[in-house]
mmCIF file of C-alpha atoms and ligand atoms in Angstrom:
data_model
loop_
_atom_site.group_PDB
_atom_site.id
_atom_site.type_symbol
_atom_site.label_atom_id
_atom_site.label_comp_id
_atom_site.label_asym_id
_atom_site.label_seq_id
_atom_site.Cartn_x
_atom_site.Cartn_y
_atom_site.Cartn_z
ATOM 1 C CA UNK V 260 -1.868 -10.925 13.427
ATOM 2 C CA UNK V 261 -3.078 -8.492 10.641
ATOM 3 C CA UNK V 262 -7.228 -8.398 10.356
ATOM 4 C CA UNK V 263 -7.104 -9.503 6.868
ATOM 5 C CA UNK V 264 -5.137 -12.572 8.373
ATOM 6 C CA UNK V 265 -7.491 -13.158 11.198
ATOM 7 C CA UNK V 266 -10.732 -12.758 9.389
ATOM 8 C CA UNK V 267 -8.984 -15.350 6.245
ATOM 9 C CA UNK V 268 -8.485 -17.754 8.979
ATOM 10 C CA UNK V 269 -12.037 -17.797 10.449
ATOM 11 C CA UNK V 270 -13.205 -18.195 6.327
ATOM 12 C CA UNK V 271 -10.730 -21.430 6.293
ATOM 13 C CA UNK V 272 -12.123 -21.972 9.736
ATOM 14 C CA UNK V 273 -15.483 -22.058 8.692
ATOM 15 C CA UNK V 274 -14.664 -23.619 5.387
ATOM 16 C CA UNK V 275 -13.817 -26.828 7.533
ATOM 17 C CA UNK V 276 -16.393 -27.169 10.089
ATOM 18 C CA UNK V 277 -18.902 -27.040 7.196
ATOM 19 C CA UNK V 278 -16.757 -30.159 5.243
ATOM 20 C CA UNK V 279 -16.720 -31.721 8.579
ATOM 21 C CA UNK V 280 -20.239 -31.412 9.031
ATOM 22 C CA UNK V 281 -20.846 -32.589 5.749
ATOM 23 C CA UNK V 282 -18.719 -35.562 6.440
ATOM 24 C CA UNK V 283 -20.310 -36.529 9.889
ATOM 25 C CA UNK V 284 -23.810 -36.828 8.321
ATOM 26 C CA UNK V 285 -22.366 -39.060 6.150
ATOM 27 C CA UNK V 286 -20.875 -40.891 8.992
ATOM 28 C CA UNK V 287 -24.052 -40.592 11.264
ATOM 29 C CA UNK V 288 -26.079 -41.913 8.211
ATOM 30 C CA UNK V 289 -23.993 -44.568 6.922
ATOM 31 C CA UNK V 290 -23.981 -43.045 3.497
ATOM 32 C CA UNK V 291 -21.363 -44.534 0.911
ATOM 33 C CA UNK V 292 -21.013 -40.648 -0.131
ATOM 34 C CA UNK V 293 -17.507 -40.876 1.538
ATOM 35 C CA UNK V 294 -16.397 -39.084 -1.338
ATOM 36 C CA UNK V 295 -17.304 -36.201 0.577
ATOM 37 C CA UNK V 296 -13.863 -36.250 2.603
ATOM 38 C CA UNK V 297 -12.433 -35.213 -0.723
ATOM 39 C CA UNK V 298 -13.813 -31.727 0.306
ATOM 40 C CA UNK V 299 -11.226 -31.652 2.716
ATOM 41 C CA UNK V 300 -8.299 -30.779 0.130
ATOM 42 C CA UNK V 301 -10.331 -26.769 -0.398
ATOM 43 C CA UNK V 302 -9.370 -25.816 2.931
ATOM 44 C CA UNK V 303 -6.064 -27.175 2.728
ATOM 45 C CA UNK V 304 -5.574 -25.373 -0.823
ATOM 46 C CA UNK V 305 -6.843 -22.467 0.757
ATOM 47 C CA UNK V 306 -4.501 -22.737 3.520
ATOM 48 C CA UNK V 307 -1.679 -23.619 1.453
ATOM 49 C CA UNK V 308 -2.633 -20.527 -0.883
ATOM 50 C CA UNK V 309 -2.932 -18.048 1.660
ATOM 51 C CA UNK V 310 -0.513 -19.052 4.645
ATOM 52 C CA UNK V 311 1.696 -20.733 2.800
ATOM 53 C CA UNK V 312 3.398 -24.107 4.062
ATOM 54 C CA UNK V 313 2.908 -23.427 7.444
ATOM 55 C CA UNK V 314 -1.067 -22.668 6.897
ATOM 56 C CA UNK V 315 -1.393 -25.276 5.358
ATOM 57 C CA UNK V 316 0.371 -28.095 7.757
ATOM 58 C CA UNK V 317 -1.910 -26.026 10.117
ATOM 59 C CA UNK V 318 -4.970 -27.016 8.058
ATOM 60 C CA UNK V 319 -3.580 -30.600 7.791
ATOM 61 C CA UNK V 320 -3.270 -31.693 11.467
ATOM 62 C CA UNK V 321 -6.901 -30.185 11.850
ATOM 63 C CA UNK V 322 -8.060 -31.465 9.439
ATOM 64 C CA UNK V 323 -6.956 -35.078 10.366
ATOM 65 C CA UNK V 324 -7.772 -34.514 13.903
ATOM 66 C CA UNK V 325 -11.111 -34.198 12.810
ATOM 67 C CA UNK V 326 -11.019 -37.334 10.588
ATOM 68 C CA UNK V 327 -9.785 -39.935 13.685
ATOM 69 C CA UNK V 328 -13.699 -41.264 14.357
ATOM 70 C CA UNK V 329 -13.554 -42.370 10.602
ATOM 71 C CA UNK V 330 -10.909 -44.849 11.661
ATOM 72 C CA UNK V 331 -13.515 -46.776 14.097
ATOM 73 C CA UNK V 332 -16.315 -48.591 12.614
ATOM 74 C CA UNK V 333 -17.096 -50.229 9.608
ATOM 75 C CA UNK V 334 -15.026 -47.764 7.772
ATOM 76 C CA UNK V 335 -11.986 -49.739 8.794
ATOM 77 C CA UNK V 336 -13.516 -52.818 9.166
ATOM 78 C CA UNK V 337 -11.131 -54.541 6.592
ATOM 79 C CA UNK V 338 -7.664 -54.156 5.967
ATOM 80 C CA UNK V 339 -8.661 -52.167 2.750
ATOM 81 C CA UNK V 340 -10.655 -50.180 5.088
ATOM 82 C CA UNK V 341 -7.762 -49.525 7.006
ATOM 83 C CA UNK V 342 -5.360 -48.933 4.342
ATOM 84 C CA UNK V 343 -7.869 -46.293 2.656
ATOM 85 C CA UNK V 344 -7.730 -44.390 5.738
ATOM 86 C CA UNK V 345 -3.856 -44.333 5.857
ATOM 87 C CA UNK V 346 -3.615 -43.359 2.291
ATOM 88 C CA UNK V 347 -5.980 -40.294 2.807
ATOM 89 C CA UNK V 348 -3.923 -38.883 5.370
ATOM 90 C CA UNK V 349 -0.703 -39.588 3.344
ATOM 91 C CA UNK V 350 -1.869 -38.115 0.327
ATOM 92 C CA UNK V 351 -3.269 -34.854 2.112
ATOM 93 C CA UNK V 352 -0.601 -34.962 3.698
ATOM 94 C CA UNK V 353 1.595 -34.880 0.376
ATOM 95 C CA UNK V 354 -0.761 -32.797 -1.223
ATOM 96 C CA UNK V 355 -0.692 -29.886 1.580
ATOM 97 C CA UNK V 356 2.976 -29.778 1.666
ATOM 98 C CA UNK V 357 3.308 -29.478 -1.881
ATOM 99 C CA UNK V 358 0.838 -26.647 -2.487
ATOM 100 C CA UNK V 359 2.477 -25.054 0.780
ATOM 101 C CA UNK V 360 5.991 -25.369 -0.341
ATOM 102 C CA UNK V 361 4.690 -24.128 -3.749
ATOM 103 C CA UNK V 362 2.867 -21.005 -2.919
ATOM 104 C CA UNK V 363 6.311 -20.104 -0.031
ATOM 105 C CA UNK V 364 8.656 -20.768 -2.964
ATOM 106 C CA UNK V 365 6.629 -18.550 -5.566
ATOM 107 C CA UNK V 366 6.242 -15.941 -3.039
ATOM 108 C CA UNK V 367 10.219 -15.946 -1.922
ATOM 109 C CA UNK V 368 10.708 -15.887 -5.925
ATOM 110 C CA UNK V 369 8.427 -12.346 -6.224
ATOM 111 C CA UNK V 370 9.750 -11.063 -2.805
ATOM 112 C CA UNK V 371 13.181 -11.419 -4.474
ATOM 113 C CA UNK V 372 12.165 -9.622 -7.919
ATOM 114 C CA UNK V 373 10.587 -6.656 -5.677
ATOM 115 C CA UNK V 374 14.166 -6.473 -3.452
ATOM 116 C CA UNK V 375 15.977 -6.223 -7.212
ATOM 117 C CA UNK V 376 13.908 -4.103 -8.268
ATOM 118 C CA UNK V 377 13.961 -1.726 -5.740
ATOM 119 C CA UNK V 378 17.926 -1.902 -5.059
ATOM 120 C CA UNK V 379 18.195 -0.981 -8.698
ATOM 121 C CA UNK V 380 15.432 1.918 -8.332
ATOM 122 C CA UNK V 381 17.891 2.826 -5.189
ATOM 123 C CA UNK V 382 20.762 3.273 -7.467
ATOM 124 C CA UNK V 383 18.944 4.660 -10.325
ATOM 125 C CA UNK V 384 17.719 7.277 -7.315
ATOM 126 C CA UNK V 385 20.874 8.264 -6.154
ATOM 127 C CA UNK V 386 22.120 9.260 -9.560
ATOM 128 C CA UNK V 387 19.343 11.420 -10.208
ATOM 129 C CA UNK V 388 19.589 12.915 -6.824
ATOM 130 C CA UNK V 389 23.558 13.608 -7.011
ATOM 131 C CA UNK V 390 22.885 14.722 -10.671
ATOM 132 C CA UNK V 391 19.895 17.746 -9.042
ATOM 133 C CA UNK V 392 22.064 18.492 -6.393
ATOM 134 C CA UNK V 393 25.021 19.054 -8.409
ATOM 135 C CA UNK V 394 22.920 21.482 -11.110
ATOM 136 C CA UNK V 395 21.720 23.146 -8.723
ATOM 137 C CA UNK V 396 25.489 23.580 -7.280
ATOM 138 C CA UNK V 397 27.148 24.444 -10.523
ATOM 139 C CA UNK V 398 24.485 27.324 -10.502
ATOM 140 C CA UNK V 399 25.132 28.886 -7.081
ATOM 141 C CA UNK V 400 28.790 28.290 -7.460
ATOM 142 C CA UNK V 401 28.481 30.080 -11.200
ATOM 143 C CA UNK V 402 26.370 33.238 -9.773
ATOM 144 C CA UNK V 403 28.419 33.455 -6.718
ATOM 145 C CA UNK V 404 31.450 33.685 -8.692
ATOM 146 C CA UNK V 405 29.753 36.425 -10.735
ATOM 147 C CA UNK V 406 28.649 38.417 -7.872
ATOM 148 C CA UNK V 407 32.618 38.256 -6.786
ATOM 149 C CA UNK V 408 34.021 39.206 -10.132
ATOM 150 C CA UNK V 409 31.188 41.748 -9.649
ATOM 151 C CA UNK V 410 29.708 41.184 -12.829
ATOM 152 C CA UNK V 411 25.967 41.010 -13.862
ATOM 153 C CA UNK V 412 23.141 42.222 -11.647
ATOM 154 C CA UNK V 413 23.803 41.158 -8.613
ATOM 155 C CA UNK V 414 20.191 41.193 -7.405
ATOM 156 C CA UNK V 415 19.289 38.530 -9.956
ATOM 157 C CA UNK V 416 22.096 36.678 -9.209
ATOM 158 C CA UNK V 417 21.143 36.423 -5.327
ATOM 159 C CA UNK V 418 17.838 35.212 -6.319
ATOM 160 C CA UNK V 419 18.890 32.379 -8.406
ATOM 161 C CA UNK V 420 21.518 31.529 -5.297
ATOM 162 C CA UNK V 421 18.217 31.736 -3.057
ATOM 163 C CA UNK V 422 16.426 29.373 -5.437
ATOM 164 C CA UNK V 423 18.618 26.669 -6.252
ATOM 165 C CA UNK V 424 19.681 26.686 -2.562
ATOM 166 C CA UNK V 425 16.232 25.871 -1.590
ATOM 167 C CA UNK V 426 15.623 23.481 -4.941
ATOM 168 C CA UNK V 427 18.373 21.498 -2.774
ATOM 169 C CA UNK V 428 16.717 21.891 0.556
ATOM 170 C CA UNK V 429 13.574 20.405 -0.746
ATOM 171 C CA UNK V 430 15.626 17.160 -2.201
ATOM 172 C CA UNK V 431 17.513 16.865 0.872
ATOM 173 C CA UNK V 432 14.140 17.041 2.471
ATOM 174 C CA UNK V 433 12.747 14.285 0.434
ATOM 175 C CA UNK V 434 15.701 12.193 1.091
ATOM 176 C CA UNK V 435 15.598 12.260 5.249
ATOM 177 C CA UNK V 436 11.791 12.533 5.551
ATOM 178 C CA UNK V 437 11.862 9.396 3.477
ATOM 179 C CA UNK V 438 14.670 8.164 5.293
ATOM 180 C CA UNK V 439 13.361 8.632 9.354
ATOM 181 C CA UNK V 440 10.496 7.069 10.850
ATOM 182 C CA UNK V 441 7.452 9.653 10.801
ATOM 183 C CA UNK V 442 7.024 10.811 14.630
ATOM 184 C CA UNK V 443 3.527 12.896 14.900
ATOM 185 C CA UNK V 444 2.470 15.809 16.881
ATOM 186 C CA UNK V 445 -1.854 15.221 17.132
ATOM 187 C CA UNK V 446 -3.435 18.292 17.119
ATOM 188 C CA UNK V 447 -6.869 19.436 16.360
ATOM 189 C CA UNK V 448 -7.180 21.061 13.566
ATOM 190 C CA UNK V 449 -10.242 22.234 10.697
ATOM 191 C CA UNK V 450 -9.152 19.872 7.609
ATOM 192 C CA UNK V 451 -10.276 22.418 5.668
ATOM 193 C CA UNK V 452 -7.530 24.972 6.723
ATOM 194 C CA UNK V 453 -5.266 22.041 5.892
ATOM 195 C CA UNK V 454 -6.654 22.020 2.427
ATOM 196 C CA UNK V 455 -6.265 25.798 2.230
ATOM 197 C CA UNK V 456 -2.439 25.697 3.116
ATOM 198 C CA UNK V 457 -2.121 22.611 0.413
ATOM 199 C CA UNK V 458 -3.908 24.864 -2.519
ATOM 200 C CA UNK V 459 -1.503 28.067 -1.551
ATOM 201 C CA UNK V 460 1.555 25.607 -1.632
ATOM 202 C CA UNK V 461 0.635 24.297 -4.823
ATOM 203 C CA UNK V 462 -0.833 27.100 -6.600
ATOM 204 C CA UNK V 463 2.166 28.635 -8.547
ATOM 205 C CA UNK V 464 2.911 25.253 -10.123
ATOM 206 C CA UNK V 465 -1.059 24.641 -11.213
ATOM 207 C CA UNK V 466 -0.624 28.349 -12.621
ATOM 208 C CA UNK V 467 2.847 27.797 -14.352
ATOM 209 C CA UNK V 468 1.184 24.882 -15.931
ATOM 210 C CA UNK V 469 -2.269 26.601 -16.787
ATOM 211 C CA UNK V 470 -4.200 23.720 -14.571
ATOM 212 C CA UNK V 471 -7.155 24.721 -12.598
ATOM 213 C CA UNK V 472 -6.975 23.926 -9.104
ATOM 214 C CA UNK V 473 -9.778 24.080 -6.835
ATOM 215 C CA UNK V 474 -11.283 23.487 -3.420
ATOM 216 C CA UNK V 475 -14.864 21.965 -2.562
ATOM 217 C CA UNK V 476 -14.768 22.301 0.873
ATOM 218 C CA UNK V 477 -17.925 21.597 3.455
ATOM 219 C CA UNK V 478 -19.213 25.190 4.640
ATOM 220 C CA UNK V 479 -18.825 24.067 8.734
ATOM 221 C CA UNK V 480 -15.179 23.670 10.475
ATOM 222 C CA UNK V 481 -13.998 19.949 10.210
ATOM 223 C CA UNK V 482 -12.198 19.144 12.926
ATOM 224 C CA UNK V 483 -9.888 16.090 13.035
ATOM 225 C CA UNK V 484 -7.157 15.012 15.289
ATOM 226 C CA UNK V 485 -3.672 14.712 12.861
ATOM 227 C CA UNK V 486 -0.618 16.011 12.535
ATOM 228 C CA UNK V 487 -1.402 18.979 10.040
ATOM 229 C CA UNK V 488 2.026 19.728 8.787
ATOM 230 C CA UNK V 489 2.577 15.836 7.480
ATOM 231 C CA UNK V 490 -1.163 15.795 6.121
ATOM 232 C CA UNK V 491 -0.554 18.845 4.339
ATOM 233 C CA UNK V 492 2.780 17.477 3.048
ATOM 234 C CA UNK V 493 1.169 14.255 2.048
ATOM 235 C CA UNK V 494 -1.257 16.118 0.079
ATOM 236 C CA UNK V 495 0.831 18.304 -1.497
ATOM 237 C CA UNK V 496 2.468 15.316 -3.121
ATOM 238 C CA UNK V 497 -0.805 13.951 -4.090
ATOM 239 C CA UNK V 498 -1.854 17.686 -5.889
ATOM 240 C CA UNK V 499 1.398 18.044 -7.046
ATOM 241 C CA UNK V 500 1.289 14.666 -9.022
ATOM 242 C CA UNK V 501 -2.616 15.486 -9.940
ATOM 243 C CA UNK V 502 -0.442 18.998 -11.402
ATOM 244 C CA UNK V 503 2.323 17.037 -13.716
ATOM 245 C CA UNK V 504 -0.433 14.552 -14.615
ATOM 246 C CA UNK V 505 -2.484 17.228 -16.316
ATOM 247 C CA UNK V 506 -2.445 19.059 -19.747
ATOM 248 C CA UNK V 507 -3.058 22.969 -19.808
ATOM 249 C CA UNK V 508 -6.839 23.554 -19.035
ATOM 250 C CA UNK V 509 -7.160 20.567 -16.873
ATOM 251 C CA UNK V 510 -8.621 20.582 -13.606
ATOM 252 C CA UNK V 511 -7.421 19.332 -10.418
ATOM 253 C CA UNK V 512 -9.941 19.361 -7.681
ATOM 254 C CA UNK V 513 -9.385 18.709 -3.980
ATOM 255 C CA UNK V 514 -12.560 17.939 -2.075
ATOM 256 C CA UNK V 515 -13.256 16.909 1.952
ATOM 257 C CA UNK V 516 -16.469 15.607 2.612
ATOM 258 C CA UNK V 517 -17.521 14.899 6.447
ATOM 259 C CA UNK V 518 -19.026 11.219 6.977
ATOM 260 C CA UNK V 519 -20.091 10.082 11.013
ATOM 261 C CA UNK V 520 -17.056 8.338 11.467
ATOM 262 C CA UNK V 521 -14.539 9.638 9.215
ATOM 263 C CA UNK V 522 -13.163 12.535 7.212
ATOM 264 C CA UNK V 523 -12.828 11.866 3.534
ATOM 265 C CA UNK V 524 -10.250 13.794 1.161
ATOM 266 C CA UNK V 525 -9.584 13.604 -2.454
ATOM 267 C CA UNK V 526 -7.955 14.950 -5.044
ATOM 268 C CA UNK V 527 -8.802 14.365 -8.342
ATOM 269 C CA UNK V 528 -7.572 15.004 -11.524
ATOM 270 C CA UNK V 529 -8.360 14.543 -15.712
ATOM 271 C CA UNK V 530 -4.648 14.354 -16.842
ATOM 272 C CA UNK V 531 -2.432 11.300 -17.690
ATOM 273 C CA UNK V 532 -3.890 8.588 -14.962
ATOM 274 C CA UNK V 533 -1.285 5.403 -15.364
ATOM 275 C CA UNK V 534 -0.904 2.087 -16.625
ATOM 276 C CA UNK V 535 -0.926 -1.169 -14.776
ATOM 277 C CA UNK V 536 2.557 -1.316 -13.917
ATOM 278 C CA UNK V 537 2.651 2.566 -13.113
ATOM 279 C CA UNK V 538 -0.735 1.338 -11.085
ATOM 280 C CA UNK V 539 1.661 -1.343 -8.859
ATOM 281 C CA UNK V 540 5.196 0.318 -8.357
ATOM 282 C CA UNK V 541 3.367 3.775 -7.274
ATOM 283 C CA UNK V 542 4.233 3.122 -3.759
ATOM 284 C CA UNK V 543 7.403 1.567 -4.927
ATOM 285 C CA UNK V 544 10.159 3.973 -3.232
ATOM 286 C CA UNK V 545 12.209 5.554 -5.757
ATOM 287 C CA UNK V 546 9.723 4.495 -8.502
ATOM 288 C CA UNK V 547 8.800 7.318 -11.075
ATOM 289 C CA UNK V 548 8.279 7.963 -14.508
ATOM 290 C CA UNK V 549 9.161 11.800 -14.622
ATOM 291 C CA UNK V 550 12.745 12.613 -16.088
ATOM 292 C CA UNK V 551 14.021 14.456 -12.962
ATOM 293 C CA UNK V 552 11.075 12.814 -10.521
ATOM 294 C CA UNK V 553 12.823 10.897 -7.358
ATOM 295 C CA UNK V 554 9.841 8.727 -6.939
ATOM 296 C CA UNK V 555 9.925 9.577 -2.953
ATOM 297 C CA UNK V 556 6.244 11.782 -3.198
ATOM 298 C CA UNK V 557 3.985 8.535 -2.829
ATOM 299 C CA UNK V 558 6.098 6.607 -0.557
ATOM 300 C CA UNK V 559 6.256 9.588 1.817
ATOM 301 C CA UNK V 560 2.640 10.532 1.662
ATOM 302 C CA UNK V 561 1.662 6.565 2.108
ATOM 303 C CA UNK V 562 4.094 6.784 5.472
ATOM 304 C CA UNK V 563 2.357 9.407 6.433
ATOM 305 C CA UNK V 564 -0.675 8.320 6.098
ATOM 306 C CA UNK V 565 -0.400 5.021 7.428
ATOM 307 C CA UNK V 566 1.037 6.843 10.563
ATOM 308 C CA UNK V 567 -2.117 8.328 11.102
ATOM 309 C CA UNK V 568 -3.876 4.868 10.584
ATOM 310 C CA UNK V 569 -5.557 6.404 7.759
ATOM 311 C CA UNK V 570 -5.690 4.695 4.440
ATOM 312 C CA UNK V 571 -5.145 5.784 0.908
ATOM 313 C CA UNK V 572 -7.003 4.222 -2.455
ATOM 314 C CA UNK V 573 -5.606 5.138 -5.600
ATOM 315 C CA UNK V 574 -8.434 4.816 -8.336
ATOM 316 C CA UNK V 575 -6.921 5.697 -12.078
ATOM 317 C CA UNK V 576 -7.733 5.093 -15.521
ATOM 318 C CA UNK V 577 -5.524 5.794 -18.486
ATOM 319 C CA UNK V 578 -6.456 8.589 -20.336
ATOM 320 C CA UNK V 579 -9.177 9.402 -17.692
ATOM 321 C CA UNK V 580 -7.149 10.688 -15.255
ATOM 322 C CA UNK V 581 -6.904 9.594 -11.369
ATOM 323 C CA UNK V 582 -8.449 9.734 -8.213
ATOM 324 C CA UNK V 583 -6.989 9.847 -4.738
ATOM 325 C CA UNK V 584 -8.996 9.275 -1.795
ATOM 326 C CA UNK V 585 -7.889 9.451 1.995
ATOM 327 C CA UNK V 586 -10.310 8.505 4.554
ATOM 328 C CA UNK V 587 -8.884 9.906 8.473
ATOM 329 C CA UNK V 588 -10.412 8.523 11.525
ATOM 330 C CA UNK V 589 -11.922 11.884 13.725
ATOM 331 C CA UNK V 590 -10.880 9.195 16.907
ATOM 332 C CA UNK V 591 -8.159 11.192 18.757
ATOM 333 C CA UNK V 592 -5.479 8.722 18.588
ATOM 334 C CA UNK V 593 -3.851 9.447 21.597
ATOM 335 C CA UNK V 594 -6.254 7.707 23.673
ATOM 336 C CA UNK V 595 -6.301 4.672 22.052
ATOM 337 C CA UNK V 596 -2.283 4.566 22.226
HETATM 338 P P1 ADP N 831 7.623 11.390 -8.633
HETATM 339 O O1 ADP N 831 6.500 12.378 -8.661
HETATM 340 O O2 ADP N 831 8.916 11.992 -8.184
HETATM 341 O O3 ADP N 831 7.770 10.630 -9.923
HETATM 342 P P2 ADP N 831 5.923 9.952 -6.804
HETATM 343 O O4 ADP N 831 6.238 8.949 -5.754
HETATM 344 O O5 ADP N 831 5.227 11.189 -6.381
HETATM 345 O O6 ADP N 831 7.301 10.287 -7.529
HETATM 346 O O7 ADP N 831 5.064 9.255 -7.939
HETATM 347 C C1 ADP N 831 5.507 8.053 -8.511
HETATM 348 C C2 ADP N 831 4.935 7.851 -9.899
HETATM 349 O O8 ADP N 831 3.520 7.595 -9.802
HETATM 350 C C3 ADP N 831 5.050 9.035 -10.826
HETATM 351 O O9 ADP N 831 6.293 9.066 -11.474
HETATM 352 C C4 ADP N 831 3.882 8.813 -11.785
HETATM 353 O O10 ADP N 831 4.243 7.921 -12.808
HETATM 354 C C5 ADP N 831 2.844 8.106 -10.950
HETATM 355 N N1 ADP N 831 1.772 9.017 -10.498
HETATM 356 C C6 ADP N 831 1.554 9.455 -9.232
HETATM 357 N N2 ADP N 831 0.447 10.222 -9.166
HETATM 358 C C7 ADP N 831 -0.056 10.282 -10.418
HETATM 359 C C8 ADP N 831 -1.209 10.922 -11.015
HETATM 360 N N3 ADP N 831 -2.054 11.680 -10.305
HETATM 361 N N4 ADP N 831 -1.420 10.728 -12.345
HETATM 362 C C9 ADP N 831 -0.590 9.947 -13.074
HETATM 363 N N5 ADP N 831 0.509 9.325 -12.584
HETATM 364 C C10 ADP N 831 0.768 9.486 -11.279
HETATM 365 MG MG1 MG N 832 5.582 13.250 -7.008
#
């Protein structure tokens, strides 16, 4: 079980031992509060609304386990009595498999949206993808040709060979790293040399587009135990989208800070930041909003990341501009499996 699904369980948990308490004084005291029990239907809502039917059937037998000593006594005293009682487990019992079936059936409804969604982001992909391979093919096919035919400058005409050959490396790249589970190679290694590489990767595209980029780095080595290529590739996305986010005399700034238990990264930039929706799909894969983007960067970096049991927050405001933030573990992972 995830730890967000363990620790919602103890709330519910908790949630009903407190009702039942509540309940038991009344029974202990012989209070004609019994309209106390009603309590009972918040943890079975919260079930229902965060597990679903089968949290909240869960909820239900507990909770009527816990209601049996209200059958004995003067509550049931009278056939009334005893009728009441039936007719509070029937209707919490109708009541939790309603909300359950509810909340399942809403959630199938938005699982099936996101699978459209994405399928049509997949085909929307591929086009652009064939489309950037092809350019890029019509232009060493063009330049080759001219190199046979021995016109032009040939030396120029290499160089645009070299370049869209690798333009079509990198998409391939994009493609299979997305692709292919993300198998890492721990290593120790100063996060700020990491940084260092990211900055010299990126620097010719901050340049081309007159943004700033810079490096606040602590002054000691920082040593962490990750795989420094994939870091340094899932950074590079992140700078690269702080880059195309940001007008000409923006800055982009890429800071690690050392806390006791962790390693903190972030990149930050004052350019676009994004909308709600942007806000939502960013992990999406294939998602984007950049004529020619593939909408791979994020996914990839978030794999990544995740492979390293490190987390990613994306903090962004439109207009403002948008904040990344990694936070890496210094635990060497290898001993914990
Ligand atoms: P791509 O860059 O190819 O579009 P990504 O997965 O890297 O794909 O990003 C997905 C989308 O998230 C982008 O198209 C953009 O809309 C949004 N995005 C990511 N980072 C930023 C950022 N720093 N500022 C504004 N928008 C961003
Ligand atoms: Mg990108």
């Amino acid at each position: 079980m995830k730890a967000g699904g363990k620790r919602d369980w103890i709330f519910i948990g908790a949630v009903i031992v407190l009702v039942t308490a509540l309940h038991f004084l009344v029974l202990a005291r012989h209070s004609p509060l019994v309209v106390l029990e009603e309590l009972y239907y918040v943890p079975l809502l919260l079930g229902a609304l965060r597990f679903g039917l089968k949290g909240a059937l869960v909820v239900y037998v507990l909770v009527s386990v816990l209601h049996i000593p209200f059958f004995f006594g003067e509550w049931t005293a009278s056939p009334i009595g005893v009728a009441d009682r039936v007719l509070h487990f029937v209707f919490s019992g109708i009541f939790a498999f309603t909300a359950g079936f509810l909340v399942d059936r809403e959630r199938r409804k938005r699982e099936q949206a996101e699978r459209e969604r994405y399928l049509a982001g997949v085909g929307m992909a591929a086009t652009t993808i064939v489309h950037d391979l092809r350019n890029q093919l019509h232009l060493i096919l063009g330049y080759g040709l001219r190199i046979q035919k021995g016109k032009g400058d040939i030396d120029a005409s290499v160089q645009v060979i070299v370049d869209s050959a690798r333009s079509m490396e990198r998409i391939v790249h994009d493609v299979l790293d997305f692709a292919r589970p993300v198998r890492l190679e721990l290593k120790e290694e100063d996060a700020r040399a990491i940084v260092s590489r990211v900055r010299d990767l990126c620097a010719k595209k901050a340049e081309e587009k007159d943004v700033l980029l810079s490096l606040d780095l602590p002054a000691e080595p920082t040593l962490v135990m990750v795989d420094g290529e994939q870091i340094q590739r899932a950074l590079v996305s992140l700078v690269n989208n702080a880059i195309e986010a940001s007008d000409a005399g923006h800055n982009v700034v890429v800071t690690v800070a050392r806390r006791k238990t962790h390693l903190v990264i972030t990149v930050r930039d004052h350019g676009s930041g994004m909308d709600k929706e942007t806000l939502e799909r960013l992990f999406t894969p294939f998602f984007t909003t950049k004529k020619g983007g593939n909408g791979l960067g994020m996914s990839i970096a978030k794999k990544i990341i995740e492979a390293h049991d490190a987390t990613i927050r994306i903090e962004s405001e439109q207009g403002k501009g948008t904040e990344a933030t990694l936070v890496v573990s210094y635990e060497d992972k290898r001993k914990t499996g």
